[in-house]
PDB file of C-alpha atoms in Angstrom:
ATOM      1  CA  GLY A 142     -11.378 -14.174  -4.793  1.00 68.00           C
ATOM      2  CA  ALA A 143      -8.764 -15.182  -2.259  1.00 75.00           C
ATOM      3  CA  VAL A 144      -8.935 -13.061   0.881  1.00 90.00           C
ATOM      4  CA  VAL A 145      -6.219 -12.580   3.467  1.00 94.00           C
ATOM      5  CA  SER A 146      -7.170 -10.930   6.723  1.00 95.00           C
ATOM      6  CA  GLN A 147      -4.639  -9.284   8.993  1.00 96.00           C
ATOM      7  CA  HIS A 148      -5.326  -8.258  12.574  1.00 96.00           C
ATOM      8  CA  PRO A 149      -4.964  -5.815  14.177  1.00 97.00           C
ATOM      9  CA  SER A 150      -4.861  -3.127  11.496  1.00 96.00           C
ATOM     10  CA  TRP A 151      -3.011  -0.800  13.812  1.00 96.00           C
ATOM     11  CA  VAL A 152      -1.508  -0.947  17.271  1.00 96.00           C
ATOM     12  CA  ILE A 153       0.218   1.493  19.567  1.00 96.00           C
ATOM     13  CA  CYS A 154       2.106   0.217  22.555  1.00 94.00           C
ATOM     14  CA  LYS A 155       4.851   1.056  24.979  1.00 96.00           C
ATOM     15  CA  SER A 156       8.473   0.194  24.432  1.00 96.00           C
ATOM     16  CA  GLY A 157       9.387  -3.205  25.821  1.00 96.00           C
ATOM     17  CA  THR A 158       6.035  -4.894  25.248  1.00 96.00           C
ATOM     18  CA  SER A 159       5.410  -7.750  22.835  1.00 97.00           C
ATOM     19  CA  VAL A 160       2.908  -7.470  20.025  1.00 97.00           C
ATOM     20  CA  LYS A 161       1.245 -10.305  18.141  1.00 97.00           C
ATOM     21  CA  ILE A 162      -0.061  -9.874  14.595  1.00 97.00           C
ATOM     22  CA  GLU A 163      -2.327 -12.457  12.997  1.00 97.00           C
ATOM     23  CA  CYS A 164      -2.585 -13.334   9.318  1.00 96.00           C
ATOM     24  CA  ARG A 165      -5.461 -15.516   8.157  1.00 95.00           C
ATOM     25  CA  SER A 166      -6.396 -16.883   4.774  1.00 93.00           C
ATOM     26  CA  LEU A 167     -10.184 -16.757   4.880  1.00 93.00           C
ATOM     27  CA  ASP A 168     -11.286 -18.828   1.924  1.00 88.00           C
ATOM     28  CA  PHE A 169      -8.300 -20.942   0.973  1.00 88.00           C
ATOM     29  CA  GLN A 170      -5.561 -23.033   2.496  1.00 89.00           C
ATOM     30  CA  ALA A 171      -2.120 -21.479   2.519  1.00 88.00           C
ATOM     31  CA  THR A 172       0.865 -23.773   2.846  1.00 86.00           C
ATOM     32  CA  THR A 173       3.176 -20.788   2.739  1.00 91.00           C
ATOM     33  CA  MET A 174       2.818 -17.335   4.240  1.00 94.00           C
ATOM     34  CA  PHE A 175       5.254 -14.461   3.997  1.00 95.00           C
ATOM     35  CA  TRP A 176       5.901 -11.573   6.358  1.00 97.00           C
ATOM     36  CA  TYR A 177       7.086  -8.217   5.030  1.00 97.00           C
ATOM     37  CA  ARG A 178       7.995  -4.898   6.592  1.00 97.00           C
ATOM     38  CA  GLN A 179       7.566  -1.560   4.869  1.00 96.00           C
ATOM     39  CA  PHE A 180       9.004   1.728   6.063  1.00 93.00           C
ATOM     40  CA  PRO A 181       7.537   5.037   4.792  1.00 88.00           C
ATOM     41  CA  LYS A 182       8.268   5.721   1.118  1.00 85.00           C
ATOM     42  CA  GLN A 183      10.106   2.422   0.826  1.00 89.00           C
ATOM     43  CA  SER A 184       9.277  -0.899  -0.711  1.00 90.00           C
ATOM     44  CA  LEU A 185       8.222  -4.100   0.973  1.00 94.00           C
ATOM     45  CA  MET A 186      11.138  -6.005   2.468  1.00 94.00           C
ATOM     46  CA  LEU A 187      10.700  -9.712   3.023  1.00 94.00           C
ATOM     47  CA  MET A 188      11.356 -10.671   6.622  1.00 96.00           C
ATOM     48  CA  ALA A 189      10.582 -14.375   6.656  1.00 95.00           C
ATOM     49  CA  THR A 190       8.862 -17.239   4.902  1.00 93.00           C
ATOM     50  CA  SER A 191       6.524 -19.350   6.989  1.00 91.00           C
ATOM     51  CA  ASN A 192       5.556 -22.887   6.044  1.00 88.00           C
ATOM     52  CA  GLU A 193       2.758 -24.671   7.839  1.00 84.00           C
ATOM     53  CA  GLY A 194       4.042 -27.065  10.457  1.00 83.00           C
ATOM     54  CA  SER A 195       7.709 -26.142  10.158  1.00 85.00           C
ATOM     55  CA  LYS A 196      10.109 -23.453  11.316  1.00 89.00           C
ATOM     56  CA  ALA A 197      10.113 -20.156   9.492  1.00 92.00           C
ATOM     57  CA  THR A 198      12.987 -19.177   7.231  1.00 93.00           C
ATOM     58  CA  TYR A 199      14.293 -15.715   8.032  1.00 95.00           C
ATOM     59  CA  GLU A 200      15.970 -13.301   5.658  1.00 94.00           C
ATOM     60  CA  GLN A 201      19.474 -12.102   6.332  1.00 93.00           C
ATOM     61  CA  GLY A 202      19.552  -9.439   9.031  1.00 94.00           C
ATOM     62  CA  VAL A 203      16.181 -10.337  10.546  1.00 96.00           C
ATOM     63  CA  GLU A 204      16.451 -11.520  14.149  1.00 94.00           C
ATOM     64  CA  LYS A 205      14.473 -14.706  14.585  1.00 93.00           C
ATOM     65  CA  ASP A 206      14.357 -14.310  18.362  1.00 95.00           C
ATOM     66  CA  LYS A 207      12.873 -10.860  18.024  1.00 96.00           C
ATOM     67  CA  PHE A 208      10.331 -11.660  15.331  1.00 97.00           C
ATOM     68  CA  LEU A 209       8.695 -14.935  16.317  1.00 96.00           C
ATOM     69  CA  ILE A 210       6.663 -16.616  13.615  1.00 95.00           C
ATOM     70  CA  ASN A 211       4.214 -19.430  14.116  1.00 91.00           C
ATOM     71  CA  HIS A 212       2.310 -21.137  11.290  1.00 89.00           C
ATOM     72  CA  ALA A 213       0.287 -23.707  13.160  1.00 83.00           C
ATOM     73  CA  SER A 214      -2.469 -24.256  10.610  1.00 90.00           C
ATOM     74  CA  LEU A 215      -3.102 -23.903   6.906  1.00 89.00           C
ATOM     75  CA  THR A 216      -5.079 -20.726   7.509  1.00 92.00           C
ATOM     76  CA  LEU A 217      -3.193 -18.900  10.245  1.00 94.00           C
ATOM     77  CA  SER A 218       0.274 -17.478  10.737  1.00 95.00           C
ATOM     78  CA  THR A 219       1.285 -15.141  13.552  1.00 96.00           C
ATOM     79  CA  LEU A 220       4.157 -12.714  13.912  1.00 97.00           C
ATOM     80  CA  THR A 221       5.143 -11.665  17.420  1.00 97.00           C
ATOM     81  CA  VAL A 222       7.425  -8.672  17.807  1.00 97.00           C
ATOM     82  CA  THR A 223       9.079  -9.290  21.150  1.00 97.00           C
ATOM     83  CA  SER A 224      10.299  -6.503  23.420  1.00 96.00           C
ATOM     84  CA  ALA A 225       9.379  -3.947  20.810  1.00 95.00           C
ATOM     85  CA  HIS A 226      11.281  -0.675  20.575  1.00 95.00           C
ATOM     86  CA  PRO A 227      10.596   2.535  18.633  1.00 96.00           C
ATOM     87  CA  GLU A 228      12.830   1.391  15.766  1.00 95.00           C
ATOM     88  CA  ASP A 229      10.449  -1.555  15.259  1.00 96.00           C
ATOM     89  CA  SER A 230       7.681   0.876  14.344  1.00 97.00           C
ATOM     90  CA  SER A 231       6.697   0.060  10.786  1.00 97.00           C
ATOM     91  CA  PHE A 232       3.981  -1.296   8.517  1.00 97.00           C
ATOM     92  CA  TYR A 233       3.935  -5.104   8.671  1.00 98.00           C
ATOM     93  CA  ILE A 234       2.251  -6.973   5.831  1.00 97.00           C
ATOM     94  CA  CYS A 235       1.610 -10.672   5.384  1.00 97.00           C
ATOM     95  CA  SER A 236       0.834 -12.603   2.246  1.00 95.00           C
ATOM     96  CA  ALA A 237      -0.350 -16.127   1.602  1.00 93.00           C
ATOM     97  CA  LEU A 238       0.186 -18.625  -1.167  1.00 88.00           C
ATOM     98  CA  GLN A 239      -2.625 -20.977  -2.029  1.00 81.00           C
ATOM     99  CA  ALA A 240      -1.647 -24.612  -1.743  1.00 68.00           C
ATOM    100  CA  SER A 241      -1.135 -26.515  -4.985  1.00 62.00           C
ATOM    101  CA  SER A 242      -1.797 -23.635  -7.308  1.00 61.00           C
ATOM    102  CA  ASN A 243       0.049 -21.244  -9.559  1.00 67.00           C
ATOM    103  CA  GLN A 244      -1.721 -18.246  -8.128  1.00 74.00           C
ATOM    104  CA  PRO A 245       0.264 -15.174  -7.056  1.00 85.00           C
ATOM    105  CA  GLN A 246       0.599 -14.145  -3.441  1.00 88.00           C
ATOM    106  CA  HIS A 247      -2.473 -12.638  -1.802  1.00 91.00           C
ATOM    107  CA  PHE A 248      -1.711  -9.839   0.616  1.00 95.00           C
ATOM    108  CA  GLY A 249      -3.334  -8.713   3.818  1.00 96.00           C
ATOM    109  CA  ASP A 250      -4.024  -5.047   4.443  1.00 95.00           C
ATOM    110  CA  GLY A 251      -1.119  -4.629   6.812  1.00 96.00           C
ATOM    111  CA  THR A 252      -0.651  -3.717  10.461  1.00 97.00           C
ATOM    112  CA  ARG A 253       0.606  -0.288  11.401  1.00 97.00           C
ATOM    113  CA  LEU A 254       2.785  -0.750  14.499  1.00 97.00           C
ATOM    114  CA  SER A 255       3.793   2.284  16.545  1.00 97.00           C
ATOM    115  CA  ILE A 256       6.053   1.834  19.560  1.00 96.00           C
ATOM    116  CA  LEU A 257       6.195   4.769  21.951  1.00 94.00           C
TER     117      LEU A 257
ATOM    118  CA  SER B 154      24.044  -7.228  -6.242  1.00 61.00           C
ATOM    119  CA  GLN B 155      20.554  -7.635  -7.584  1.00 66.00           C
ATOM    120  CA  LYS B 156      18.573  -4.465  -8.124  1.00 82.00           C
ATOM    121  CA  ILE B 157      15.024  -3.693  -9.084  1.00 90.00           C
ATOM    122  CA  GLU B 158      14.536  -0.057 -10.006  1.00 91.00           C
ATOM    123  CA  GLN B 159      11.405   1.911 -10.608  1.00 93.00           C
ATOM    124  CA  ASN B 160      11.011   5.627 -11.214  1.00 83.00           C
ATOM    125  CA  SER B 161      11.338   7.084  -7.764  1.00 76.00           C
ATOM    126  CA  GLU B 162       9.675  10.333  -8.739  1.00 83.00           C
ATOM    127  CA  ALA B 163       5.917  10.551  -8.804  1.00 91.00           C
ATOM    128  CA  LEU B 164       4.223  10.493 -12.179  1.00 95.00           C
ATOM    129  CA  ASN B 165       1.454  13.021 -12.721  1.00 96.00           C
ATOM    130  CA  ILE B 166      -0.730  12.688 -15.795  1.00 96.00           C
ATOM    131  CA  GLN B 167      -4.019  14.008 -17.044  1.00 97.00           C
ATOM    132  CA  GLU B 168      -7.182  11.947 -17.008  1.00 97.00           C
ATOM    133  CA  GLY B 169      -7.652  10.055 -20.259  1.00 97.00           C
ATOM    134  CA  LYS B 170      -3.955   9.846 -21.074  1.00 97.00           C
ATOM    135  CA  THR B 171      -1.854   6.679 -20.982  1.00 97.00           C
ATOM    136  CA  ALA B 172       0.402   6.222 -17.992  1.00 97.00           C
ATOM    137  CA  THR B 173       3.639   4.301 -18.547  1.00 97.00           C
ATOM    138  CA  LEU B 174       5.674   3.019 -15.618  1.00 97.00           C
ATOM    139  CA  THR B 175       9.082   1.404 -15.854  1.00 96.00           C
ATOM    140  CA  CYS B 176      10.711  -1.443 -13.977  1.00 96.00           C
ATOM    141  CA  ASN B 177      14.374  -2.222 -14.612  1.00 95.00           C
ATOM    142  CA  TYR B 178      16.360  -5.022 -13.045  1.00 92.00           C
ATOM    143  CA  THR B 179      19.988  -6.093 -13.069  1.00 88.00           C
ATOM    144  CA  ASN B 180      22.014  -9.225 -12.448  1.00 78.00           C
ATOM    145  CA  TYR B 181      19.101 -11.557 -12.686  1.00 80.00           C
ATOM    146  CA  SER B 182      17.056 -13.566 -15.198  1.00 80.00           C
ATOM    147  CA  PRO B 183      13.583 -13.997 -13.704  1.00 83.00           C
ATOM    148  CA  ALA B 184      11.142 -16.574 -14.946  1.00 80.00           C
ATOM    149  CA  TYR B 185       8.338 -14.057 -14.487  1.00 86.00           C
ATOM    150  CA  LEU B 186       7.595 -10.571 -13.262  1.00 90.00           C
ATOM    151  CA  GLN B 187       4.567  -9.265 -11.403  1.00 93.00           C
ATOM    152  CA  TRP B 188       2.902  -5.877 -11.018  1.00 96.00           C
ATOM    153  CA  TYR B 189       0.975  -4.813  -7.938  1.00 96.00           C
ATOM    154  CA  ARG B 190      -1.024  -1.775  -6.930  1.00 97.00           C
ATOM    155  CA  GLN B 191      -0.734  -0.369  -3.416  1.00 96.00           C
ATOM    156  CA  ASP B 192      -2.978   2.302  -1.940  1.00 96.00           C
ATOM    157  CA  PRO B 193      -1.884   4.288   1.149  1.00 93.00           C
ATOM    158  CA  GLY B 194      -2.134   2.221   4.315  1.00 92.00           C
ATOM    159  CA  ARG B 195      -3.158  -0.912   2.421  1.00 94.00           C
ATOM    160  CA  GLY B 196      -1.478  -4.095   1.281  1.00 95.00           C
ATOM    161  CA  PRO B 197      -0.481  -4.650  -2.351  1.00 95.00           C
ATOM    162  CA  VAL B 198      -3.095  -5.948  -4.767  1.00 95.00           C
ATOM    163  CA  PHE B 199      -1.981  -8.243  -7.573  1.00 93.00           C
ATOM    164  CA  LEU B 200      -2.582  -6.909 -11.084  1.00 96.00           C
ATOM    165  CA  LEU B 201      -0.659  -8.873 -13.711  1.00 95.00           C
ATOM    166  CA  LEU B 202       1.988 -11.548 -14.095  1.00 92.00           C
ATOM    167  CA  ILE B 203       4.086 -11.900 -17.237  1.00 92.00           C
ATOM    168  CA  ARG B 204       6.393 -14.816 -17.966  1.00 89.00           C
ATOM    169  CA  GLU B 205       9.814 -14.650 -19.584  1.00 87.00           C
ATOM    170  CA  ASN B 206       8.506 -16.167 -22.814  1.00 89.00           C
ATOM    171  CA  GLU B 207       5.694 -13.612 -23.078  1.00 91.00           C
ATOM    172  CA  LYS B 208       6.338 -10.253 -24.683  1.00 89.00           C
ATOM    173  CA  GLU B 209       3.079  -8.631 -23.710  1.00 96.00           C
ATOM    174  CA  LYS B 210       0.089  -9.224 -21.461  1.00 96.00           C
ATOM    175  CA  ARG B 211      -3.177  -7.317 -21.286  1.00 96.00           C
ATOM    176  CA  LYS B 212      -6.010  -7.050 -18.796  1.00 95.00           C
ATOM    177  CA  GLU B 213      -8.733  -4.523 -19.479  1.00 96.00           C
ATOM    178  CA  ARG B 214      -6.997  -1.097 -19.531  1.00 97.00           C
ATOM    179  CA  LEU B 215      -3.688  -2.535 -18.343  1.00 98.00           C
ATOM    180  CA  LYS B 216      -0.828  -3.704 -20.513  1.00 98.00           C
ATOM    181  CA  VAL B 217       2.530  -5.098 -19.427  1.00 98.00           C
ATOM    182  CA  THR B 218       5.556  -5.750 -21.614  1.00 97.00           C
ATOM    183  CA  PHE B 219       8.610  -7.767 -20.683  1.00 94.00           C
ATOM    184  CA  ASP B 220      11.939  -7.390 -22.483  1.00 92.00           C
ATOM    185  CA  THR B 221      14.401  -9.890 -21.057  1.00 90.00           C
ATOM    186  CA  THR B 222      17.202  -8.526 -23.253  1.00 91.00           C
ATOM    187  CA  LEU B 223      16.807  -5.001 -21.908  1.00 93.00           C
ATOM    188  CA  LYS B 224      15.893  -6.408 -18.476  1.00 92.00           C
ATOM    189  CA  GLN B 225      12.914  -4.127 -18.396  1.00 94.00           C
ATOM    190  CA  SER B 226       9.164  -4.256 -17.955  1.00 95.00           C
ATOM    191  CA  LEU B 227       6.788  -1.475 -18.901  1.00 97.00           C
ATOM    192  CA  PHE B 228       3.372  -1.102 -17.303  1.00 97.00           C
ATOM    193  CA  HIS B 229       0.750   0.898 -19.176  1.00 98.00           C
ATOM    194  CA  ILE B 230      -2.629   2.160 -18.032  1.00 98.00           C
ATOM    195  CA  THR B 231      -4.696   3.442 -20.931  1.00 97.00           C
ATOM    196  CA  ALA B 232      -7.544   5.942 -20.589  1.00 97.00           C
ATOM    197  CA  SER B 233      -6.337   6.686 -17.084  1.00 97.00           C
ATOM    198  CA  GLN B 234      -8.790   7.769 -14.391  1.00 97.00           C
ATOM    199  CA  PRO B 235      -8.316   9.523 -11.037  1.00 97.00           C
ATOM    200  CA  ALA B 236      -9.184   6.179  -9.406  1.00 97.00           C
ATOM    201  CA  ASP B 237      -5.987   4.768 -10.911  1.00 98.00           C
ATOM    202  CA  SER B 238      -3.960   7.026  -8.602  1.00 98.00           C
ATOM    203  CA  ALA B 239      -1.854   4.757  -6.403  1.00 97.00           C
ATOM    204  CA  THR B 240       1.651   3.367  -6.034  1.00 96.00           C
ATOM    205  CA  TYR B 241       2.534   0.628  -8.496  1.00 97.00           C
ATOM    206  CA  LEU B 242       5.113  -1.987  -7.566  1.00 96.00           C
ATOM    207  CA  CYS B 243       6.923  -4.489  -9.719  1.00 96.00           C
ATOM    208  CA  ALA B 244       8.173  -7.691  -8.161  1.00 94.00           C
ATOM    209  CA  LEU B 245      10.503 -10.510  -9.161  1.00 90.00           C
ATOM    210  CA  ASP B 246      11.302 -13.893  -7.767  1.00 80.00           C
ATOM    211  CA  VAL B 247      15.045 -13.426  -7.575  1.00 69.00           C
ATOM    212  CA  THR B 248      15.734 -16.889  -6.166  1.00 66.00           C
ATOM    213  CA  GLY B 249      14.209 -18.732  -9.060  1.00 59.00           C
ATOM    214  CA  GLY B 250      12.359 -20.966  -6.656  1.00 58.00           C
ATOM    215  CA  GLY B 251       9.030 -19.628  -7.759  1.00 57.00           C
ATOM    216  CA  ASN B 252       7.572 -17.859  -4.769  1.00 74.00           C
ATOM    217  CA  LYS B 253       9.921 -15.521  -2.958  1.00 82.00           C
ATOM    218  CA  LEU B 254       9.349 -11.983  -4.215  1.00 88.00           C
ATOM    219  CA  THR B 255      11.631  -8.975  -4.174  1.00 89.00           C
ATOM    220  CA  PHE B 256       9.833  -5.703  -4.757  1.00 93.00           C
ATOM    221  CA  GLY B 257      10.884  -2.527  -6.466  1.00 93.00           C
ATOM    222  CA  THR B 258      10.487   0.753  -4.620  1.00 90.00           C
ATOM    223  CA  GLY B 259       7.322   1.584  -6.515  1.00 94.00           C
ATOM    224  CA  THR B 260       6.190   4.534  -8.579  1.00 96.00           C
ATOM    225  CA  GLN B 261       3.460   6.818  -7.321  1.00 96.00           C
ATOM    226  CA  LEU B 262       0.959   7.678 -10.027  1.00 97.00           C
ATOM    227  CA  LYS B 263      -1.415  10.600  -9.763  1.00 97.00           C
ATOM    228  CA  VAL B 264      -4.107  11.058 -12.372  1.00 97.00           C
ATOM    229  CA  GLU B 265      -5.493  14.566 -12.418  1.00 96.00           C
ATOM    230  CA  LEU B 266      -8.793  15.805 -13.737  1.00 91.00           C
TER     231      LEU B 266
END
């Protein structure tokens, strides 16, 4: 089946640093990838939609300069949390849509981000 | 505003019984609805998709119904097992564009021996 790999699975860093999270589709090409954030006991909230080769589309209230998204290839999208602060601590999950198919989104296993 | 509501309280049932989870939505007419399973610290795993013109869909021990008049989907797990314990999320494409999902808050299911 379609596999989406997310790396790292968890990261702890100091306030003010930038953190990059990678999302890879391992066995299929993904024209579209999505980035979600999930706080404890809450549902997934869509942050942005990333299309290969074009700028990401951000949801209302999500700062595009703080959450930089790059989708440079059909198998890789990255999310960089710039100048991270404790309130950015959350569970970040990506998903990928297979190109030219009616398949549902395939999700990565998430990245637990803790900012001290 | 658009809302997707699932039972916020955890559902505890005995092994072997049927678990029934509810997803209600308002102010929207989705073309389809999806159900996912999420284990702690993991990403969601797709289970079933049901389209607006389908009343019921089955996959092994899972059954989903979709009532567009009531704006409700029911998710059933028959002959439940402790391994079915997880959080179950329903999701809709509220934009109608086909791919952008909005998730419910999820219902935590615990199947006890």
